[in-house]
Amino acid sequence: MITRKEQKEFLDEAANYLKKANIVVTQKEIDSIEIADYGLSELKVHGLAILVYVNTDRVCAKELIMLPTQTCPQHRHPPVGPPHAETDEPGKEETFRCRWGKVWLYEEGDATPNPKCKAPAGSEAYYTVWNEIELNPGEQYTLLSNRWHWFQSGPEGAVVSEFSTKSRDELDEFTDPNTKRETVIKD
Amino acid sequence: MITRKEQKEFLDEAANYLKKANIVVTQKEIDSIEIADYGLSELKVHGLAILVYVNTDRVCAKELIMLPTQTCPQHRHPPVGPPHAETDEPGKEETFRCRWGKVWLYEEGDATPNPKCKAPAGSEAYYTVWNEIELNPGEQYTLLSNRWHWFQSGPEGAVVSEFSTKSRDELDEFTDPNTKRETVIKD
C-alpha cells in the first residue's frame, strides 16, 4: 500500500529520469506509467516505475525506471498454458538493457563472491540467487524463462529497457509470500 | 552490390545518428552494424543500417538507422514452420518506434490520399500498399505478421527501434523480384 502522494512523487521522478536518459515518450505514455510497490509498502526499498510500450500476445517492450538503490523483488516467470495462453508455452523471456544509471541483476547460477548489492533489510531470506550481472548504459543481459531473478539499481537510480515475450505479471511467482503484484493506493 | 567505401560511409553516419538520438551502444555493437542495400545497388535510395540488440528464438530487438529519404523496400514476413521453426508459427510481428527524425510506414489497408512519400523512381510497380502511418519521435506502430509493408525516412533520416518476434530475414518475401536480402560488398 502506498499513498497517492508517494505515487505522484515517483511518477514525477520517473518522467525526469526518462528525460535524463534522453528517451522521448508521449504525454499519454507518461500518464500510463505504473508505480509498483509489490505489496510491500516500502516503495523506496522495493519498487519500480513501469512504462509499457507494447504488450501483444507475442512481444512486449517496456522501460523500467528505478530510484536510487531500489529493488525489484526476487521472482520468476513460470510456463504458461490455457486459459492464460492459447497453447502451452515457456514462461516469459526477457532482455534487460541499461539505458541510464546502473543496475545489478541477480539470477540462478554460481553465487558471485562479494556481491555489490545487499538484500533489503528484513527480507534477506527471500533473496536466494546471487549470480551477479552488472549493467551499465549500453550493456544488456538475456534472462531465460522460469529462472529466479531480482535486480537493484545503483546510487543514481536506473532506466532499463526490457524486450520480452508477452507480460502476464499476474502469473509471476515471488519468493517472498508477502509480495503481491498489485499496488494498492491509499487516499 | 555496394563498395566498401559506401559501406564505411554509411556505418560512420549510422554511428553519428545513434549519437544524435542519444542511444548509448557499445563499440562491439557499432562494429556489428549491418548495412543492407537489398541487392538493388542504390544504397542511398533503398537501404538501411541495422543494429541487432538481441535475436533469440522468441524475441528480437533492433535499431534501424536510415539516411534522409531512404526506403526499405516493400516486403512481408510469412508464416514459418519446420525446418525454420520447431513448430508452425505466424510470421514476424514487429512494433516500430521512432526515436529520432521521422519515418513514414505504409502497410495494407485503405490507401491514404496524397501520401507524403513517393515510391523510388523506376520501382513504382513494386509499391502497392499505401495506408500511411507517420511516426515522429516517441510514436510507434505495431505491424501484424504477413502484411505487406515498406517505409521511408524523412528529410533528416531516422532512428527507429524495432521490437519483434524472431527475425528470420532470409524468409522475407519482397514484391520486387530483383530484391535480395543479402548485401554483396565489392572490394
PDB file of C-alpha atoms in Angstrom, chain B residues 35-183:
ATOM      1  CA  ILE B  35      24.457  -2.173 -43.995  1.00  0.00           C
ATOM      2  CA  ALA B  36      21.729  -3.520 -46.320  1.00  0.00           C
ATOM      3  CA  ASP B  37      21.171  -2.456 -49.936  1.00  0.00           C
ATOM      4  CA  TYR B  38      18.534  -5.168 -50.582  1.00  0.00           C
ATOM      5  CA  GLY B  39      20.535  -6.229 -53.625  1.00  0.00           C
ATOM      6  CA  LEU B  40      19.376  -3.129 -55.525  1.00  0.00           C
ATOM      7  CA  SER B  41      22.805  -1.406 -55.580  1.00  0.00           C
ATOM      8  CA  GLU B  42      21.436   2.072 -54.889  1.00  0.00           C
ATOM      9  CA  LEU B  43      22.204   2.352 -51.194  1.00  0.00           C
ATOM     10  CA  LYS B  44      21.081   5.971 -50.788  1.00  0.00           C
ATOM     11  CA  VAL B  45      17.696   5.108 -52.346  1.00  0.00           C
ATOM     12  CA  HIS B  46      16.933   1.623 -50.987  1.00  0.00           C
ATOM     13  CA  GLY B  47      18.864   0.897 -47.821  1.00  0.00           C
ATOM     14  CA  LEU B  48      19.101   0.626 -44.087  1.00  0.00           C
ATOM     15  CA  ALA B  49      21.636   0.203 -41.280  1.00  0.00           C
ATOM     16  CA  ILE B  50      20.631  -2.435 -38.738  1.00  0.00           C
ATOM     17  CA  LEU B  51      21.908  -2.879 -35.194  1.00  0.00           C
ATOM     18  CA  VAL B  52      20.569  -6.100 -33.664  1.00  0.00           C
ATOM     19  CA  TYR B  53      20.469  -5.954 -29.842  1.00  0.00           C
ATOM     20  CA  VAL B  54      19.041  -9.434 -29.390  1.00  0.00           C
ATOM     21  CA  ASN B  55      17.521 -12.136 -31.602  1.00  0.00           C
ATOM     22  CA  THR B  56      16.571 -15.339 -29.778  1.00  0.00           C
ATOM     23  CA  ASP B  57      14.023 -17.979 -30.819  1.00  0.00           C
ATOM     24  CA  ARG B  58      11.314 -15.821 -29.231  1.00  0.00           C
ATOM     25  CA  VAL B  59      12.271 -12.132 -29.137  1.00  0.00           C
ATOM     26  CA  CYS B  60      14.195  -9.670 -31.279  1.00  0.00           C
ATOM     27  CA  ALA B  61      15.075  -6.005 -30.698  1.00  0.00           C
ATOM     28  CA  LYS B  62      16.943  -3.742 -33.125  1.00  0.00           C
ATOM     29  CA  GLU B  63      17.716  -0.173 -34.033  1.00  0.00           C
ATOM     30  CA  LEU B  64      17.144   0.734 -37.682  1.00  0.00           C
ATOM     31  CA  ILE B  65      19.111   3.742 -38.933  1.00  0.00           C
ATOM     32  CA  MET B  66      18.124   5.490 -42.156  1.00  0.00           C
ATOM     33  CA  LEU B  67      19.756   8.272 -44.156  1.00  0.00           C
ATOM     34  CA  PRO B  68      17.490  11.066 -45.493  1.00  0.00           C
ATOM     35  CA  THR B  69      14.674   9.822 -47.773  1.00  0.00           C
ATOM     36  CA  GLN B  70      15.870   6.234 -47.797  1.00  0.00           C
ATOM     37  CA  THR B  71      13.418   3.384 -48.415  1.00  0.00           C
ATOM     38  CA  CYS B  72      13.136  -0.119 -47.016  1.00  0.00           C
ATOM     39  CA  PRO B  73      11.526  -1.982 -49.939  1.00  0.00           C
ATOM     40  CA  GLN B  74       8.031  -3.491 -49.728  1.00  0.00           C
ATOM     41  CA  HIS B  75       8.072  -6.913 -48.057  1.00  0.00           C
ATOM     42  CA  ARG B  76       6.201  -9.200 -45.678  1.00  0.00           C
ATOM     43  CA  HIS B  77       7.026 -11.845 -43.076  1.00  0.00           C
ATOM     44  CA  PRO B  78       5.154 -15.074 -43.973  1.00  0.00           C
ATOM     45  CA  PRO B  79       4.226 -17.906 -41.589  1.00  0.00           C
ATOM     46  CA  VAL B  80       7.145 -20.115 -40.541  1.00  0.00           C
ATOM     47  CA  GLY B  81       7.364 -23.865 -39.991  1.00  0.00           C
ATOM     48  CA  PRO B  82       9.977 -26.620 -39.818  1.00  0.00           C
ATOM     49  CA  PRO B  83      12.867 -26.600 -40.590  1.00  0.00           C
ATOM     50  CA  HIS B  84      12.969 -22.855 -39.842  1.00  0.00           C
ATOM     51  CA  ALA B  85      10.946 -23.102 -36.617  1.00  0.00           C
ATOM     52  CA  GLU B  86      10.323 -26.009 -34.248  1.00  0.00           C
ATOM     53  CA  THR B  87       6.580 -25.831 -34.829  1.00  0.00           C
ATOM     54  CA  ASP B  88       4.374 -23.798 -37.165  1.00  0.00           C
ATOM     55  CA  GLU B  89       4.109 -20.177 -36.099  1.00  0.00           C
ATOM     56  CA  PRO B  90       2.808 -16.943 -37.608  1.00  0.00           C
ATOM     57  CA  GLY B  91       5.324 -14.696 -39.374  1.00  0.00           C
ATOM     58  CA  LYS B  92       7.271 -11.988 -37.602  1.00  0.00           C
ATOM     59  CA  GLU B  93       5.243  -9.359 -35.758  1.00  0.00           C
ATOM     60  CA  GLU B  94       7.009  -6.028 -35.285  1.00  0.00           C
ATOM     61  CA  THR B  95       6.500  -2.746 -33.466  1.00  0.00           C
ATOM     62  CA  PHE B  96       8.303   0.261 -34.965  1.00  0.00           C
ATOM     63  CA  ARG B  97       9.049   3.073 -32.503  1.00  0.00           C
ATOM     64  CA  CYS B  98      10.556   6.275 -33.897  1.00  0.00           C
ATOM     65  CA  ARG B  99      13.385   7.592 -31.693  1.00  0.00           C
ATOM     66  CA  TRP B 100      14.808  10.386 -33.837  1.00  0.00           C
ATOM     67  CA  GLY B 101      13.940  12.045 -37.159  1.00  0.00           C
ATOM     68  CA  LYS B 102      10.812  10.879 -38.923  1.00  0.00           C
ATOM     69  CA  VAL B 103       9.589   7.844 -40.786  1.00  0.00           C
ATOM     70  CA  TRP B 104       6.509   7.070 -42.847  1.00  0.00           C
ATOM     71  CA  LEU B 105       5.330   3.476 -42.732  1.00  0.00           C
ATOM     72  CA  TYR B 106       2.996   2.064 -45.397  1.00  0.00           C
ATOM     73  CA  GLU B 107       1.004  -1.122 -44.930  1.00  0.00           C
ATOM     74  CA  GLU B 108      -2.124  -2.896 -46.172  1.00  0.00           C
ATOM     75  CA  GLY B 109      -5.440  -1.103 -45.739  1.00  0.00           C
ATOM     76  CA  ASP B 110      -7.157   1.901 -47.282  1.00  0.00           C
ATOM     77  CA  ALA B 111      -4.738   3.922 -49.387  1.00  0.00           C
ATOM     78  CA  THR B 112      -4.031   7.332 -47.846  1.00  0.00           C
ATOM     79  CA  PRO B 113      -4.947  10.160 -50.256  1.00  0.00           C
ATOM     80  CA  ASN B 114      -1.927  12.332 -51.134  1.00  0.00           C
ATOM     81  CA  PRO B 115       0.696  10.222 -49.332  1.00  0.00           C
ATOM     82  CA  LYS B 116       3.820  12.023 -48.108  1.00  0.00           C
ATOM     83  CA  CYS B 117       6.249   9.624 -49.824  1.00  0.00           C
ATOM     84  CA  LYS B 118       6.867   8.538 -53.390  1.00  0.00           C
ATOM     85  CA  ALA B 119       7.968   5.070 -54.407  1.00  0.00           C
ATOM     86  CA  PRO B 120      11.618   5.070 -55.542  1.00  0.00           C
ATOM     87  CA  ALA B 121      11.876   6.058 -59.217  1.00  0.00           C
ATOM     88  CA  GLY B 122      11.812   3.057 -61.525  1.00  0.00           C
ATOM     89  CA  SER B 123      10.383   0.774 -58.825  1.00  0.00           C
ATOM     90  CA  GLU B 124       6.868   2.216 -58.687  1.00  0.00           C
ATOM     91  CA  ALA B 125       5.235  -1.080 -59.731  1.00  0.00           C
ATOM     92  CA  TYR B 126       6.540  -2.806 -56.604  1.00  0.00           C
ATOM     93  CA  TYR B 127       4.953  -0.382 -54.124  1.00  0.00           C
ATOM     94  CA  THR B 128       1.336  -1.484 -53.838  1.00  0.00           C
ATOM     95  CA  VAL B 129       0.305  -0.728 -50.219  1.00  0.00           C
ATOM     96  CA  TRP B 130      -0.384   2.893 -49.326  1.00  0.00           C
ATOM     97  CA  ASN B 131      -2.027   3.007 -45.916  1.00  0.00           C
ATOM     98  CA  GLU B 132       0.251   5.671 -44.377  1.00  0.00           C
ATOM     99  CA  ILE B 133       1.363   5.878 -40.742  1.00  0.00           C
ATOM    100  CA  GLU B 134       3.560   8.843 -39.802  1.00  0.00           C
ATOM    101  CA  LEU B 135       5.946   8.243 -36.927  1.00  0.00           C
ATOM    102  CA  ASN B 136       7.687  11.068 -35.096  1.00  0.00           C
ATOM    103  CA  PRO B 137       9.953  10.568 -32.051  1.00  0.00           C
ATOM    104  CA  GLY B 138       8.025   8.774 -29.297  1.00  0.00           C
ATOM    105  CA  GLU B 139       5.400   7.446 -31.704  1.00  0.00           C
ATOM    106  CA  GLN B 140       5.050   3.778 -32.618  1.00  0.00           C
ATOM    107  CA  TYR B 141       3.001   1.315 -34.632  1.00  0.00           C
ATOM    108  CA  THR B 142       2.540  -2.450 -34.341  1.00  0.00           C
ATOM    109  CA  LEU B 143       2.528  -4.325 -37.637  1.00  0.00           C
ATOM    110  CA  LEU B 144       0.958  -7.787 -37.501  1.00  0.00           C
ATOM    111  CA  SER B 145       2.545 -10.721 -39.323  1.00  0.00           C
ATOM    112  CA  ASN B 146       2.301 -11.469 -43.035  1.00  0.00           C
ATOM    113  CA  ARG B 147       1.189  -7.943 -44.002  1.00  0.00           C
ATOM    114  CA  TRP B 148       2.905  -6.180 -46.896  1.00  0.00           C
ATOM    115  CA  HIS B 149       4.721  -3.043 -45.723  1.00  0.00           C
ATOM    116  CA  TRP B 150       7.506  -0.626 -46.567  1.00  0.00           C
ATOM    117  CA  PHE B 151       8.876   2.537 -45.015  1.00  0.00           C
ATOM    118  CA  GLN B 152      10.745   5.688 -45.933  1.00  0.00           C
ATOM    119  CA  SER B 153      12.645   8.151 -43.744  1.00  0.00           C
ATOM    120  CA  GLY B 154      12.071  11.889 -43.652  1.00  0.00           C
ATOM    121  CA  PRO B 155      14.442  14.624 -44.898  1.00  0.00           C
ATOM    122  CA  GLU B 156      16.803  14.302 -41.891  1.00  0.00           C
ATOM    123  CA  GLY B 157      16.796  10.493 -41.787  1.00  0.00           C
ATOM    124  CA  ALA B 158      15.548   8.435 -38.868  1.00  0.00           C
ATOM    125  CA  VAL B 159      16.426   6.138 -35.994  1.00  0.00           C
ATOM    126  CA  VAL B 160      13.675   3.579 -35.331  1.00  0.00           C
ATOM    127  CA  SER B 161      13.563   0.877 -32.645  1.00  0.00           C
ATOM    128  CA  GLU B 162      12.013  -2.412 -33.673  1.00  0.00           C
ATOM    129  CA  PHE B 163      10.573  -4.809 -31.061  1.00  0.00           C
ATOM    130  CA  SER B 164       9.548  -8.134 -32.630  1.00  0.00           C
ATOM    131  CA  THR B 165       9.367 -11.883 -32.623  1.00  0.00           C
ATOM    132  CA  LYS B 166      12.403 -13.746 -34.000  1.00  0.00           C
ATOM    133  CA  SER B 167      13.961 -12.221 -37.134  1.00  0.00           C
ATOM    134  CA  ARG B 168      14.484 -14.677 -39.976  1.00  0.00           C
ATOM    135  CA  ASP B 169      15.382 -12.174 -42.678  1.00  0.00           C
ATOM    136  CA  GLU B 170      16.164 -14.905 -45.206  1.00  0.00           C
ATOM    137  CA  LEU B 171      12.458 -15.857 -45.267  1.00  0.00           C
ATOM    138  CA  ASP B 172      11.147 -12.358 -46.056  1.00  0.00           C
ATOM    139  CA  GLU B 173       9.114 -12.021 -49.246  1.00  0.00           C
ATOM    140  CA  PHE B 174       9.685  -8.925 -51.384  1.00  0.00           C
ATOM    141  CA  THR B 175       7.365  -7.511 -54.047  1.00  0.00           C
ATOM    142  CA  ASP B 176      10.292  -6.642 -56.311  1.00  0.00           C
ATOM    143  CA  PRO B 177      11.833  -9.875 -57.681  1.00  0.00           C
ATOM    144  CA  ASN B 178      15.176  -8.049 -58.076  1.00  0.00           C
ATOM    145  CA  THR B 179      15.430  -7.643 -54.308  1.00  0.00           C
ATOM    146  CA  LYS B 180      17.814  -9.832 -52.344  1.00  0.00           C
ATOM    147  CA  ARG B 181      18.201  -9.676 -48.594  1.00  0.00           C
ATOM    148  CA  GLU B 182      21.955 -10.263 -48.760  1.00  0.00           C
ATOM    149  CA  THR B 183      24.243  -7.317 -49.481  1.00  0.00           C
TER     150      THR B 183
END
